[in-house]
Every structure is written in C-alpha cells, then in structure tokens.
GROMACS .gro file of C-alpha atoms in nm:
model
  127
    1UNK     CA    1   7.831   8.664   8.008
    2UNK     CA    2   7.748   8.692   8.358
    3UNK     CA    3   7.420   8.727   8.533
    4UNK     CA    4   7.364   9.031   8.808
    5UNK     CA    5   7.110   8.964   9.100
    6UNK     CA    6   7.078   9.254   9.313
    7UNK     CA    7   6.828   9.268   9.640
    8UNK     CA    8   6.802   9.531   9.865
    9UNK     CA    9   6.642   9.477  10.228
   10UNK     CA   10   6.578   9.866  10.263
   11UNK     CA   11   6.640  10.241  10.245
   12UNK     CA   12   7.043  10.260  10.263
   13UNK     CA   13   7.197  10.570  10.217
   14UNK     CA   14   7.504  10.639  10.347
   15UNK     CA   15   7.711  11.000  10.392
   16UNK     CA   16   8.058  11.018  10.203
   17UNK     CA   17   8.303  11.150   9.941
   18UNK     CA   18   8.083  11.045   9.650
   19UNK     CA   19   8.395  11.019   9.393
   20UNK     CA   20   8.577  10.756   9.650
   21UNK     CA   21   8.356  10.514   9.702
   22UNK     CA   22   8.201  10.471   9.335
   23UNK     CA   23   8.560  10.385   9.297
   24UNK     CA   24   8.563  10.132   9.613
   25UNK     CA   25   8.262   9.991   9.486
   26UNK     CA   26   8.382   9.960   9.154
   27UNK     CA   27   8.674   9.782   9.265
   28UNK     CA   28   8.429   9.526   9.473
   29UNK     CA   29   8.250   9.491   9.127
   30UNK     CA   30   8.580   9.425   8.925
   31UNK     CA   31   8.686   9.183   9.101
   32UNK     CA   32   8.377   8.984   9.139
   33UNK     CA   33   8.375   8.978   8.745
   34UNK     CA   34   8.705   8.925   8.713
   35UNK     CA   35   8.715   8.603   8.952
   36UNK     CA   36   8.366   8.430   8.786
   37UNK     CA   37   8.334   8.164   8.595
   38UNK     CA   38   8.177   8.290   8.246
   39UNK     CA   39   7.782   8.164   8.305
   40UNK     CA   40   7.817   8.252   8.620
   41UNK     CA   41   7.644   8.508   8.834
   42UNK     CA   42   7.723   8.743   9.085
   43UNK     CA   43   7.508   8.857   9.425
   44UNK     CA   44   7.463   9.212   9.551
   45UNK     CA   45   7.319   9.247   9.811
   46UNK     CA   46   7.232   9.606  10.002
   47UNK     CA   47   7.100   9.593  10.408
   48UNK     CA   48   7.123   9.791  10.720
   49UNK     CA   49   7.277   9.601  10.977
   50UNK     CA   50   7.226   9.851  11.311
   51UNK     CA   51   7.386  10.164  11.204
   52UNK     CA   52   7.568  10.017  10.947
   53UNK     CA   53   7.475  10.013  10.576
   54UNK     CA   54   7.661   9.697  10.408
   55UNK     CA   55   7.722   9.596  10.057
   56UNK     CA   56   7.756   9.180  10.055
   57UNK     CA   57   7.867   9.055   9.710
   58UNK     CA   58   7.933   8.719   9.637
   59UNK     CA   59   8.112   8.556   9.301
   60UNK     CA   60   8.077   8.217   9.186
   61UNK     CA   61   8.436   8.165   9.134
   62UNK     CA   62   8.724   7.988   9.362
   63UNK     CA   63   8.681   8.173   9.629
   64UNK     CA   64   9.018   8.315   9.814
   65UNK     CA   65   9.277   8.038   9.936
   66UNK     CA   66   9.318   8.083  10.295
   67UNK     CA   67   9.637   8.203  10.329
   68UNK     CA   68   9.567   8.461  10.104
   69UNK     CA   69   9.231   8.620  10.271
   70UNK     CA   70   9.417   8.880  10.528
   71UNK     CA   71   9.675   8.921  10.213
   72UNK     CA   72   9.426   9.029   9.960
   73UNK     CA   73   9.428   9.362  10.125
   74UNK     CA   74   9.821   9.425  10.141
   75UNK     CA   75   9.893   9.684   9.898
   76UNK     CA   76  10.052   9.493   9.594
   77UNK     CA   77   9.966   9.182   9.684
   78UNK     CA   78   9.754   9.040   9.381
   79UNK     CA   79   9.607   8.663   9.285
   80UNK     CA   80   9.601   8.528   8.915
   81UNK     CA   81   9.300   8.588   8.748
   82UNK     CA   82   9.157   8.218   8.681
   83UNK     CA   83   9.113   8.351   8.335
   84UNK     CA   84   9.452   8.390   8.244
   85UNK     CA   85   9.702   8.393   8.517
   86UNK     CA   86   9.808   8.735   8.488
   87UNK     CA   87   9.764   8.934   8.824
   88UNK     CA   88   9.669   9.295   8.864
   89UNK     CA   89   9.859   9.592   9.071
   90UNK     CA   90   9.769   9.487   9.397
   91UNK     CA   91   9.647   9.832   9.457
   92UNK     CA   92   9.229   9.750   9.466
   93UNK     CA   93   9.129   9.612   9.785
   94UNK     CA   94   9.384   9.806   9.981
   95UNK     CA   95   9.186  10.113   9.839
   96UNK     CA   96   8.860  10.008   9.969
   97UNK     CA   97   9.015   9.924  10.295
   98UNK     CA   98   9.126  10.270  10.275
   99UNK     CA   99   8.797  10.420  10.162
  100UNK     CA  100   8.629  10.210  10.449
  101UNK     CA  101   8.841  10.348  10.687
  102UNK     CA  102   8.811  10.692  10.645
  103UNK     CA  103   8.458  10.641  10.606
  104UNK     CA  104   8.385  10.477  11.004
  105UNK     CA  105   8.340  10.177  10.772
  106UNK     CA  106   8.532   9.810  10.721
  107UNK     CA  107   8.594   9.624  10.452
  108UNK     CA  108   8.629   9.162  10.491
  109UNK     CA  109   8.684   8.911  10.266
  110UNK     CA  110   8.570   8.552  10.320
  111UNK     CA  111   8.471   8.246  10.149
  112UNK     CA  112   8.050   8.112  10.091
  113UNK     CA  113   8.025   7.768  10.212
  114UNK     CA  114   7.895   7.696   9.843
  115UNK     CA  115   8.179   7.796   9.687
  116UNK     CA  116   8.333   8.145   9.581
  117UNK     CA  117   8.425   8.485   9.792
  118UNK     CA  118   8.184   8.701   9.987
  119UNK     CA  119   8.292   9.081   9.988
  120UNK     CA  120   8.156   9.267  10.263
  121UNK     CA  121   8.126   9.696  10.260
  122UNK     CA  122   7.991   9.826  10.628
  123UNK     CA  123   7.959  10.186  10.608
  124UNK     CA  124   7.776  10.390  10.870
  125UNK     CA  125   7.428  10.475  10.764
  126UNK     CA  126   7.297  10.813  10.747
  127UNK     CA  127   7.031  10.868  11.021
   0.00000   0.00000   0.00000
C-alpha cells in the first residue's frame, strides 16, 4: 500500500492533446509507484510557476543514481525496479519528454535531499 498526498497551489489548466498527456502523466505516476518502498507515500504536487503549469512528484524510494539522471530519458534505457530487478522497455520517460516537447513544455528528473526522485512536468498554462 502506498499513501497519495496531493496539494494544489491554484487554478492550473493547461491546453493540449488530452489523450497524450493522461498517458505522460500516467507514466510520471507509474513510475513513482513502481520505485516506492511499500508504506511509502508519494507527493503531487500542482502550481503555476509564471506561465508555466508544473506537476512536481516525488517518491520515497532510491532516488536516481547520478549517472543515470540524463539517461533515464534515452529511449530504452531502463533501471531495475527495487522490487524485483526486472527493468521495463525504456520507452516511458522518453515519451513524456516527447509529450513535453511538443507541448512548449519540459520534462527533469532529480533527486530530494531527503531521499527519493523528484519528477518535474512544466507545461505552459492556459491564459
């Protein structure tokens, strides 16, 4: 089991192909379950930063070594799940980058200072 905090600081609505980024966010999503510790939580959190709208989400888990942080959004390129080793297609996070893109947005990958990785999802706000 995992425990879900979400905040939101205000109104964010952003202006995009609907179908591609439930998938990008999705992905984001995935992976933070998939690299927490079972007890653990995960953090969404939704704010407008200028134009931008961002989505910061933050696991509990291991966080990404550094040589892997730029890596994580090769296409293939995939970690072992702490779970059980076994790696995935390599084909997520190089679809949000993607999604990002096409969007005016960004996609980054860093580590919390506490421990696990921060996602963050910039997409330009709708004025």
């Amino acid at each position: 089991d995992l425990k879900l905090e979400i905040t939101s600081g205000s109104d964010a609505v952003v202006q995009g192909d609907a179908f591609l980024l439930r998938q990008a966010i999705n992905n984001l999503f995935d992976n933070a379950i998939e690299f927490s510790p079972a007890g653990g939580s995960i953090e969404a959190c939704l704010e407008r930063q200028g134009e931008m709208i961002c989505l910061r989400l933050r696991d509990h888990g291991g966080g990404v070594p550094d040589y892997a942080r730029e890596r994580v959004f090769e296409r293939f390129y995939s970690l072992p799940r702490p779970t059980n080793g076994k790696k995935s297609t390599g084909l997520g996070l190089p679809f949000v980058r993607e999604v990002a893109a096409l969007h005016g947005g960004s996609i980054s990958m860093d580590n919390h200072p506490q421990g696990g990785a921060i996602a963050l999802l910039c997409l330009p706000g709708k004025a």
